[in-house]
Every structure is written in structure tokens, then in C-alpha cells.
PDB file of C-alpha atoms and ligand atoms in Angstrom:
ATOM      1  CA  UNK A   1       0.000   0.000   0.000  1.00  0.00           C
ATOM      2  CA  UNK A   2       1.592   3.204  -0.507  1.00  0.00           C
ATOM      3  CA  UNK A   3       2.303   5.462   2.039  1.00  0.00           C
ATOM      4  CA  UNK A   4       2.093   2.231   4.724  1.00  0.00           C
ATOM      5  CA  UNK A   5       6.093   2.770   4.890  1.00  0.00           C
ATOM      6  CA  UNK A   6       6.386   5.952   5.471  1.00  0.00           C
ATOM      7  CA  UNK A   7       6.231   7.540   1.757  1.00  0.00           C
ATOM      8  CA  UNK A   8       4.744  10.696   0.884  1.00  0.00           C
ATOM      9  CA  UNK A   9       1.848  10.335  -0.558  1.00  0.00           C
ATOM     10  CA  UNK A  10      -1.038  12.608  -2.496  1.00  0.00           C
ATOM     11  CA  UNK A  11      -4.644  10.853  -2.134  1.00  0.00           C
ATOM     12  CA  UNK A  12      -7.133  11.462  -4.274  1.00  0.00           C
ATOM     13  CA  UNK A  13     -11.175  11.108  -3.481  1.00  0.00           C
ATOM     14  CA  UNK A  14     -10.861   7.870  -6.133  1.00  0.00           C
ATOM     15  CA  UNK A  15      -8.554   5.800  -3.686  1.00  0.00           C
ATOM     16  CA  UNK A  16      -5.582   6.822  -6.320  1.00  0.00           C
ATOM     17  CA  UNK A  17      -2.379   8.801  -4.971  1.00  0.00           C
ATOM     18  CA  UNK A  18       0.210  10.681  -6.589  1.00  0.00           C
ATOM     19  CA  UNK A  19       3.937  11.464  -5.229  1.00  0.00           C
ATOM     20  CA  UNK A  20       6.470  13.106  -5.930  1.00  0.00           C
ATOM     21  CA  UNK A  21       9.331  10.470  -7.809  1.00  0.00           C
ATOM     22  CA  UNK A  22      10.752  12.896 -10.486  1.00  0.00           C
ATOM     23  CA  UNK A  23      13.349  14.102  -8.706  1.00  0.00           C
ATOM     24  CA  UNK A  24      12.618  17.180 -10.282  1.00  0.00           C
ATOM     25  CA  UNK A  25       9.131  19.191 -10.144  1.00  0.00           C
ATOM     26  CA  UNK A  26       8.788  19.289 -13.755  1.00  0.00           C
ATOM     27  CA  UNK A  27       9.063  15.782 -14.215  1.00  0.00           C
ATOM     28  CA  UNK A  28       6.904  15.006 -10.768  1.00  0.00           C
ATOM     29  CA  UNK A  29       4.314  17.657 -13.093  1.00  0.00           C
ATOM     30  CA  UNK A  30       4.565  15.310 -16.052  1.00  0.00           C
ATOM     31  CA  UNK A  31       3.728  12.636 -13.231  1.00  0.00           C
ATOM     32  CA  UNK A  32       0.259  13.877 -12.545  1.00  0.00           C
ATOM     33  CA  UNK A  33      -1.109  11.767 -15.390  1.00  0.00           C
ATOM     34  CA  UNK A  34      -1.667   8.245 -13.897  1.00  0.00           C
ATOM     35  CA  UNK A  35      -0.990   5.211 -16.483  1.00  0.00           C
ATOM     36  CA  UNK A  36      -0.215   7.528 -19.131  1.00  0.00           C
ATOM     37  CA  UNK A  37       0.366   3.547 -21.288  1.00  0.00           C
ATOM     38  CA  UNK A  38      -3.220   2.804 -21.599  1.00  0.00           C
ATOM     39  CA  UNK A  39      -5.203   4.992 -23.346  1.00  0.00           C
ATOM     40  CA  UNK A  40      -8.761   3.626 -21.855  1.00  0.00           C
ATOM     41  CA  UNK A  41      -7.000   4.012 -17.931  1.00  0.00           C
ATOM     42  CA  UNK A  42      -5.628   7.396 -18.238  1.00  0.00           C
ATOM     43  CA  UNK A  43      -6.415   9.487 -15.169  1.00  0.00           C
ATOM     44  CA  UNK A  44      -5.750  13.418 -15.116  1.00  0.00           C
ATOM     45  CA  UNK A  45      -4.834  14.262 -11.614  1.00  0.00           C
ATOM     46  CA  UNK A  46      -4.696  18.294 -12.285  1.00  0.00           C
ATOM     47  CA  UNK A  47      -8.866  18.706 -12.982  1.00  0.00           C
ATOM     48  CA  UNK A  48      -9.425  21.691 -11.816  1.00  0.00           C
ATOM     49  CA  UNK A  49      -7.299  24.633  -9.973  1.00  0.00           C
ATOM     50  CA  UNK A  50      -7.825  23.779  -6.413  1.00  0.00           C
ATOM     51  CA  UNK A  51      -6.050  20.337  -7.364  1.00  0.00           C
ATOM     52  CA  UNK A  52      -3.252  22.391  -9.380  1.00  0.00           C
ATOM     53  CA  UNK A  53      -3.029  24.137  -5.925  1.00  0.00           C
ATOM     54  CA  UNK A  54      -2.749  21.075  -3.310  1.00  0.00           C
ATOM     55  CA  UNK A  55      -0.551  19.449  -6.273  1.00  0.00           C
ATOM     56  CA  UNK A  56       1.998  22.370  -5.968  1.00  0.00           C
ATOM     57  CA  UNK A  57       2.182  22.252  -1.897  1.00  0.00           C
ATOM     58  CA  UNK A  58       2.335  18.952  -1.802  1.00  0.00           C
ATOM     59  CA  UNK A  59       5.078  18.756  -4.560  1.00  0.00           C
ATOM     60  CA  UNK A  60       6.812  22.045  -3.157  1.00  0.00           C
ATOM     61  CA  UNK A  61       6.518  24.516  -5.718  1.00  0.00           C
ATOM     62  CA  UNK A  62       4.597  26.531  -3.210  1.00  0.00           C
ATOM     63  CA  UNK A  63       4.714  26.800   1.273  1.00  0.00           C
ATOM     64  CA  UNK A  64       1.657  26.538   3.078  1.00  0.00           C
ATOM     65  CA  UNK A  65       0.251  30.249   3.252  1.00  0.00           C
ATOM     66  CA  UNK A  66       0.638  30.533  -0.594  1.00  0.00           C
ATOM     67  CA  UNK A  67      -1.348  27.221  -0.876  1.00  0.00           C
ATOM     68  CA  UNK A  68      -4.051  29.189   1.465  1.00  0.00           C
ATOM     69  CA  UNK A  69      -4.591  32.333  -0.439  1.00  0.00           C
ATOM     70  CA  UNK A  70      -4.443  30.864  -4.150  1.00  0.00           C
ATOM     71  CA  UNK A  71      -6.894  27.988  -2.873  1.00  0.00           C
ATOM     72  CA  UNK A  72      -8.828  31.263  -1.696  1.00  0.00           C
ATOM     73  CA  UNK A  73      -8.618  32.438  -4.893  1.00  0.00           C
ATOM     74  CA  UNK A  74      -9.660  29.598  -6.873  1.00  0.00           C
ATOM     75  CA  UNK A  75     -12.670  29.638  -4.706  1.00  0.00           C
ATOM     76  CA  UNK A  76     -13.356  32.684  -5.657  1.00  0.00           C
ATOM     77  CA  UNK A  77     -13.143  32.446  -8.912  1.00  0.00           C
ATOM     78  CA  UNK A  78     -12.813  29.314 -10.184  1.00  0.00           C
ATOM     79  CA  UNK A  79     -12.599  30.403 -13.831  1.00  0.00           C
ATOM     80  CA  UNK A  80      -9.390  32.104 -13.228  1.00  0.00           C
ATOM     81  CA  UNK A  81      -8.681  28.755 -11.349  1.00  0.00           C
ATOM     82  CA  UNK A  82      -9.919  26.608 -14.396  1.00  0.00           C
ATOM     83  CA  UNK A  83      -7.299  28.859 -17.027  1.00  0.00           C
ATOM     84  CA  UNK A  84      -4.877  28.224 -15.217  1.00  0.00           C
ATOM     85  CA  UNK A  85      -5.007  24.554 -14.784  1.00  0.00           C
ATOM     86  CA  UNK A  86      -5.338  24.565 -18.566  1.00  0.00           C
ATOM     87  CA  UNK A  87      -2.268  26.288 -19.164  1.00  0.00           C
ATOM     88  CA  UNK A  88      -0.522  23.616 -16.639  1.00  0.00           C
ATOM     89  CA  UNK A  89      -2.162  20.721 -18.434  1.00  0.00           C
ATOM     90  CA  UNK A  90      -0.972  22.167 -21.437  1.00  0.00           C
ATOM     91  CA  UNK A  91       2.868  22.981 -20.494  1.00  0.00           C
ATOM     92  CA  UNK A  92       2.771  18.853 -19.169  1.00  0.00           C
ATOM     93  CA  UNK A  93       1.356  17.944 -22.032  1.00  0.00           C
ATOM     94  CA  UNK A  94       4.149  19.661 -24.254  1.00  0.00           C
ATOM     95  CA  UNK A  95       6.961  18.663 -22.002  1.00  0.00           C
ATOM     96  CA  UNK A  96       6.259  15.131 -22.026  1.00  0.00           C
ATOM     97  CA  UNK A  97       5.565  14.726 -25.213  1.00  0.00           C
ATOM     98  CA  UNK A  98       9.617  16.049 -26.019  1.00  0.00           C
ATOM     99  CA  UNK A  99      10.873  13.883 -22.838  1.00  0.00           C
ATOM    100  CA  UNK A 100       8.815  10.801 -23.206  1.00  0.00           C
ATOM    101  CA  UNK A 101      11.211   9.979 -26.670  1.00  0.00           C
ATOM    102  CA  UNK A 102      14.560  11.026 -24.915  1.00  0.00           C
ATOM    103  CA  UNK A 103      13.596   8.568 -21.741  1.00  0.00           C
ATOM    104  CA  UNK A 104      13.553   5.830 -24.462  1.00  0.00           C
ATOM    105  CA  UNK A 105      16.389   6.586 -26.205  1.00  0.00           C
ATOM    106  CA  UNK A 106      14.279   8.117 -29.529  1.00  0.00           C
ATOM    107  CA  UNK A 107      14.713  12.057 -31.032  1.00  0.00           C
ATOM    108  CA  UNK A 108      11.868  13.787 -29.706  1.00  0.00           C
ATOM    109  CA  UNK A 109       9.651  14.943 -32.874  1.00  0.00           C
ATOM    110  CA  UNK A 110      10.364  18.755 -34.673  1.00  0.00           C
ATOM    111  CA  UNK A 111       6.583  20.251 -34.035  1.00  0.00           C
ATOM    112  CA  UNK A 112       6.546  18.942 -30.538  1.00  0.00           C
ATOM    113  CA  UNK A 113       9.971  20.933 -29.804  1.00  0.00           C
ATOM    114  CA  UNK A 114       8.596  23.738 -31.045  1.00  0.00           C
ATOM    115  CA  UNK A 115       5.682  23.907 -29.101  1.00  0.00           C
ATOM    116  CA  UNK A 116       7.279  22.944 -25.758  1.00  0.00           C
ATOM    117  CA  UNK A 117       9.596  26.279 -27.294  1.00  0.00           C
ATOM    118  CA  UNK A 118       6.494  28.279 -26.837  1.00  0.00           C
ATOM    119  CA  UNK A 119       5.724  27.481 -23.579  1.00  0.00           C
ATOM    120  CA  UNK A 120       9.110  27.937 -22.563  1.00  0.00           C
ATOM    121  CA  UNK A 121       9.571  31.307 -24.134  1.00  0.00           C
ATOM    122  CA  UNK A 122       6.237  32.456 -22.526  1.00  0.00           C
ATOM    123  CA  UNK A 123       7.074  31.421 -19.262  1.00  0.00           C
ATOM    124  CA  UNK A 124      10.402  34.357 -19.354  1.00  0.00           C
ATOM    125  CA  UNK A 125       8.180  36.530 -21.080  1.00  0.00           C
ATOM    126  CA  UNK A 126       6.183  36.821 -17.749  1.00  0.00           C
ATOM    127  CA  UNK A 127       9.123  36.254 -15.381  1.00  0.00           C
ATOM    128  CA  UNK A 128      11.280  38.794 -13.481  1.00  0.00           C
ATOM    129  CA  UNK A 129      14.797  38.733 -12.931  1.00  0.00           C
ATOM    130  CA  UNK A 130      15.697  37.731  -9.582  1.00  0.00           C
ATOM    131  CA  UNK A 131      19.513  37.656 -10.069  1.00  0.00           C
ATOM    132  CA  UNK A 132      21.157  38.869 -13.317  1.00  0.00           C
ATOM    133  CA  UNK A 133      24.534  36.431 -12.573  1.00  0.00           C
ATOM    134  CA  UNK A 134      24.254  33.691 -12.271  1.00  0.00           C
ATOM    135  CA  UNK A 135      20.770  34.273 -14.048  1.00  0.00           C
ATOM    136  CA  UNK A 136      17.471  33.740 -12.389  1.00  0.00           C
ATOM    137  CA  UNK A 137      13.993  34.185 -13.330  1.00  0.00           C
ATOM    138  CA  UNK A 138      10.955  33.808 -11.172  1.00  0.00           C
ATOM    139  CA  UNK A 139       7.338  35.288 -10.872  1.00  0.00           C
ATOM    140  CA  UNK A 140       7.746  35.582  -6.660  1.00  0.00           C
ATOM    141  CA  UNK A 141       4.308  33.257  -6.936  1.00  0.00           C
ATOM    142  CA  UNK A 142       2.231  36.473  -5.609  1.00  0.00           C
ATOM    143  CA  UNK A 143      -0.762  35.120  -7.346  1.00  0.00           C
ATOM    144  CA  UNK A 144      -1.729  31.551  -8.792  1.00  0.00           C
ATOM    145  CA  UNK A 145      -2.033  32.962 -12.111  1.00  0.00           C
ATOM    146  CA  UNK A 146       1.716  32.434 -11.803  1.00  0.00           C
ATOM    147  CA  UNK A 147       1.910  28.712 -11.342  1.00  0.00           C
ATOM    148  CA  UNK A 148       2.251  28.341 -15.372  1.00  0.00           C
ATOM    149  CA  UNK A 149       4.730  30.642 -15.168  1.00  0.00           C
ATOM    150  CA  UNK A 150       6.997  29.338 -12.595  1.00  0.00           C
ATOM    151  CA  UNK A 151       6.204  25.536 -13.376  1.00  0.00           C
ATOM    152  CA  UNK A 152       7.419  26.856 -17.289  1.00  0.00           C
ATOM    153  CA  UNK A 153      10.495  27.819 -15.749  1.00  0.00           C
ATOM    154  CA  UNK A 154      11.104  24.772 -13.857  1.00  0.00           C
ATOM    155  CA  UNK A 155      10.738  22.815 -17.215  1.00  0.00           C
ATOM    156  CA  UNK A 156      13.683  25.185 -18.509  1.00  0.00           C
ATOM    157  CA  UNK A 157      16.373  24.151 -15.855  1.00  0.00           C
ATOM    158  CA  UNK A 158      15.278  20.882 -15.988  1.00  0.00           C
ATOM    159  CA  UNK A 159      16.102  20.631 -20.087  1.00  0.00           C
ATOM    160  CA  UNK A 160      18.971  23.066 -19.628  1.00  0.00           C
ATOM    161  CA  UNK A 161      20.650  21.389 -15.725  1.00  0.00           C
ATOM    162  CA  UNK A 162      20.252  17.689 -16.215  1.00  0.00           C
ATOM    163  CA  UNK A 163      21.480  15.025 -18.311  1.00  0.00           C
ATOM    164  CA  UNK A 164      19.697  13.552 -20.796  1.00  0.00           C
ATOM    165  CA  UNK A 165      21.286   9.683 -20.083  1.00  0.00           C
ATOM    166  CA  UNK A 166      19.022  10.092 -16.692  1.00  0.00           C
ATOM    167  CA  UNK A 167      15.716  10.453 -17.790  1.00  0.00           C
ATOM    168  CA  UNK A 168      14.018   7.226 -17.943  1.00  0.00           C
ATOM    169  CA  UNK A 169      10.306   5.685 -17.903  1.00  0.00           C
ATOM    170  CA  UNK A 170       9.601   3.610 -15.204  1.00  0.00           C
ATOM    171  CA  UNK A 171       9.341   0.297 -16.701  1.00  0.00           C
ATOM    172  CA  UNK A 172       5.886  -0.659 -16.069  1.00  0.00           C
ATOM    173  CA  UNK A 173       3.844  -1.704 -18.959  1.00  0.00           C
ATOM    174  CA  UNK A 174       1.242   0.940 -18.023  1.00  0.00           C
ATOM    175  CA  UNK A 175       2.510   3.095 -15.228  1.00  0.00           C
ATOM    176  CA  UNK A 176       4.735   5.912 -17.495  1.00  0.00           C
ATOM    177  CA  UNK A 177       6.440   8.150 -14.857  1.00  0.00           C
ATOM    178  CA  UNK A 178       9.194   9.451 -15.383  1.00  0.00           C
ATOM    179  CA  UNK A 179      12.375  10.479 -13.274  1.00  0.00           C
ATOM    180  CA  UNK A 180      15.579  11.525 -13.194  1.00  0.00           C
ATOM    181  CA  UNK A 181      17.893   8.424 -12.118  1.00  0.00           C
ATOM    182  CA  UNK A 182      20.198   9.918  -9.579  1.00  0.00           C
ATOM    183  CA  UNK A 183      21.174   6.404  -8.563  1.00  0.00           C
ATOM    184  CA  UNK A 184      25.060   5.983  -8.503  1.00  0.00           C
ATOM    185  CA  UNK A 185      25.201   3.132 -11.045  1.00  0.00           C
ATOM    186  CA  UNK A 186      22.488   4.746 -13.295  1.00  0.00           C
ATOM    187  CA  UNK A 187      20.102   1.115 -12.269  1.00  0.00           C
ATOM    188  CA  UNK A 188      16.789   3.029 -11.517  1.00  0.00           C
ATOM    189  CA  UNK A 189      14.359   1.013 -13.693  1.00  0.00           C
ATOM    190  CA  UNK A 190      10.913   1.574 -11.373  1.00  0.00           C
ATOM    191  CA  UNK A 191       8.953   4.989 -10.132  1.00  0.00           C
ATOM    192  CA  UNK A 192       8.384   2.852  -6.885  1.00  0.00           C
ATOM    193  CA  UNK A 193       9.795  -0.439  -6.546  1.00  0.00           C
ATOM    194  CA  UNK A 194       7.005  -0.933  -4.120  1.00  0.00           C
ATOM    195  CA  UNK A 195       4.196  -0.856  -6.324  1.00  0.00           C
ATOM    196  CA  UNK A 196       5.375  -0.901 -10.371  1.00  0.00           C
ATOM    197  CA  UNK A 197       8.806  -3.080  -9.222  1.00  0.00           C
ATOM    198  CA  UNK A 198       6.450  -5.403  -7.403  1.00  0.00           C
ATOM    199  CA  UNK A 199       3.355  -5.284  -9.507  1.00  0.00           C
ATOM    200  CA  UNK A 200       5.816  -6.384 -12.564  1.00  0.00           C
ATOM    201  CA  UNK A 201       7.907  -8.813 -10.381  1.00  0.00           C
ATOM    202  CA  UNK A 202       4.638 -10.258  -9.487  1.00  0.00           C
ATOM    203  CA  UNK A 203       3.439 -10.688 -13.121  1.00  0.00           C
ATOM    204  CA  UNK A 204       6.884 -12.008 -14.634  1.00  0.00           C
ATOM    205  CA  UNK A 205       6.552 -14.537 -12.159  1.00  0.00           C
ATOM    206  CA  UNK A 206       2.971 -15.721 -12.988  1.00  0.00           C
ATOM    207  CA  UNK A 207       3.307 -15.726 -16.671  1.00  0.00           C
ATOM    208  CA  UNK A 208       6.623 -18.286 -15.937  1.00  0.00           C
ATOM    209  CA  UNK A 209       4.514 -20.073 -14.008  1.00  0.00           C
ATOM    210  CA  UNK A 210       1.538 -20.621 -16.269  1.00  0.00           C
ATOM    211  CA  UNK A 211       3.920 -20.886 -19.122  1.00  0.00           C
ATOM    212  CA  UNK A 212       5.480 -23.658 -16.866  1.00  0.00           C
ATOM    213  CA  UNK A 213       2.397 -25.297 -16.190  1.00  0.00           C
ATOM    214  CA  UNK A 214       1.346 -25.473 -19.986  1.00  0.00           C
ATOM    215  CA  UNK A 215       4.585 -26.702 -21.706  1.00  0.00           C
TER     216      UNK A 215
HETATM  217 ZN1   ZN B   1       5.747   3.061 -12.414  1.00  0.00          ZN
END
């Protein structure tokens, strides 16, 4: 069960729970999309803004009297709170789309660069300077209007910081985190070893076994 040892866990009303495996917010943004692999099982965990908001505490993009005034604002007007969930859905959407290929080893596709481009050039657009050297951008997250913003930025210094050779799919058949192997040996193959490491282990073993029991 997750979260029984001790792991951090985001529950949703539907029993289902997010966390935060990326090892980078962008990627635990990407993450927010439950069993990405099956088309007819794909859950959206970012519905509305008041789960963009208790996403971004819980995966520390904001502290806990931000969370309080944009979920007050989302309240308030949850149209504001429903544009900006679409412009997070839609920078996740973009970013995975260009990392999904390098995770596997493929040449993420022209038009999808380009787009994730977009989002990435928008997100400065409506940034600040915080330092000028080294360089830093931010929005200060005054306002949840910003959370496209900043989470755009975070996608920057993820595809400008880390290495490529780390990004990897968790090998589940449906699961399709992703994360950034920090392991020494570069031997992370699982988001959780608890559940997809498991949950695999547990099906190699029954298909040798009925393949066993057939021959
Ligand atoms: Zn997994």
C-alpha cells in the first residue's frame, strides 16, 4: 500500500495517490497523469485549480500560506482557477511529449519541440529577474495565475541542468512516470519499486509459471 512505509503520498477522493518520484518538479508535473500507457485508464490528476493548488504544496513549488490564499482564490473564482489549470495541463502535455522519446532513447519529434519552445519562451516573457549572474527568473508566486509561469520555468532548468542519459520511464507496462535516475550506477528502472517493481515482479513470475504449467 503506498504510504504504509512511510512515503509521501497525495490521495485522491478515487482511492488513487500521486507522489512526488521525479526528482525534479517538472518531471513530478509530467507525473500527474496516472498510467499515461493505456489509453482507456488514463487518469488526469490536475482537474481543476484547487487540485493544481494542493498538487503544488504537496510537490513544493509553493509553502503553506501561498497554498491558502491561491486555494482562496480559486474559490473565488474558479474560472481564473480553471485557465490556469489549462495552461498547466498544457505545459505537461508539451513537455512530455519532447521527454517521453529522450527517456527511451528516440529524437523527440520537430513540431513537438517547437511547441514545448512556446511554452518555454512564454514562461520568461512573464518572469522577473531575480539575479542577473548567475541568471534567475521567477514570478515571486504572488498570485496563482503564476503557477504556469513558474512551473514553465522549472521545465527550462530541468532541459537546460540535467542530463539527458538520466531520464528514464519507469518500466511498467502501463505506469509511465518518469524520473531523473540519480542512482550511482544509473540502475533506476521503477517509479516505486514498491508498487510498479512489485506489480511487474509479481506478473513475470505468474506468466513463468503458467507458461510452466502449460509446456
Ligand atoms: Zn511506475
Amino acid at each position: 500500500m503506498p504510504g504504509s512505509s512511510g512515503r509521501r503520498v497525495l490521495r485522491f477522493a478515487d482511492g488513487g495517490w500521486g507522489e512526488s518520484i521525479g526528482n525534479h518538479v517538472a518531471l513530478d508535473l509530467v507525473n500527474t497523469v496516472a498510467w499515461r500507457l493505456v489509453p482507456d485508464r488514463v487518469v488526469d490528476r490536475l482537474p481543476d485549480g484547487a487540485s493544481a493548488v494542493r498538487w503544488a504544496r504537496f510537490a513544493g513549488v509553493i509553502d503553506d500560506r501561498q497554498a491558502a490564499e491561491f486555494s482562496a482564490e480559486v474559490t473565488a473564482d474558479p474560472t481564473s482557477g480553471d485557465a490556469v489549470v489549462k495552461q498547466v495541463r498544457a505545459l505537461r502535455e508539451r513537455l512530455y511529449s519532447v521527454l517521453r522519446p529522450i527517456a527511451i532513447g528516440d529524437e523527440p519529434r520537430g513540431d513537438d519541440i517547437d511547441a514545448l519552445r512556446d511554452s518555454l519562451i512564454d514562461a520568461h516573457r512573464d518572469a522577473q529577474v531575480i539575479t542577473v549572474m548567475p541568471l534567475r527568473w521567477s514570478t515571486g508566486l504572488r498570485t496563482v495565475r503564476n503557477l504556469p509561469v513558474e512551473l514553465g520555468l522549472s521545465a527550462w532548468r530541468l532541459l537546460e541542468l540535467e542530463d539527458p542519459l538520466r531520464i528514464r520511464q519507469c518500466q511498467d507496462a502501463a505506469c509511465g512516470w518518469l524520473f531523473l535516475d540519480r542512482s550511482k550506477n544509473a540502475s533506476r528502472v521503477w517509479c516505486s519499486s514498491a508498487d510498479c517493481g512489485n506489480r511487474t515482479r509479481a506478473r513475470r513470475h505468474y506468466q513463468r509459471h503458467a507458461a510452466g504449467s502449460s509446456a
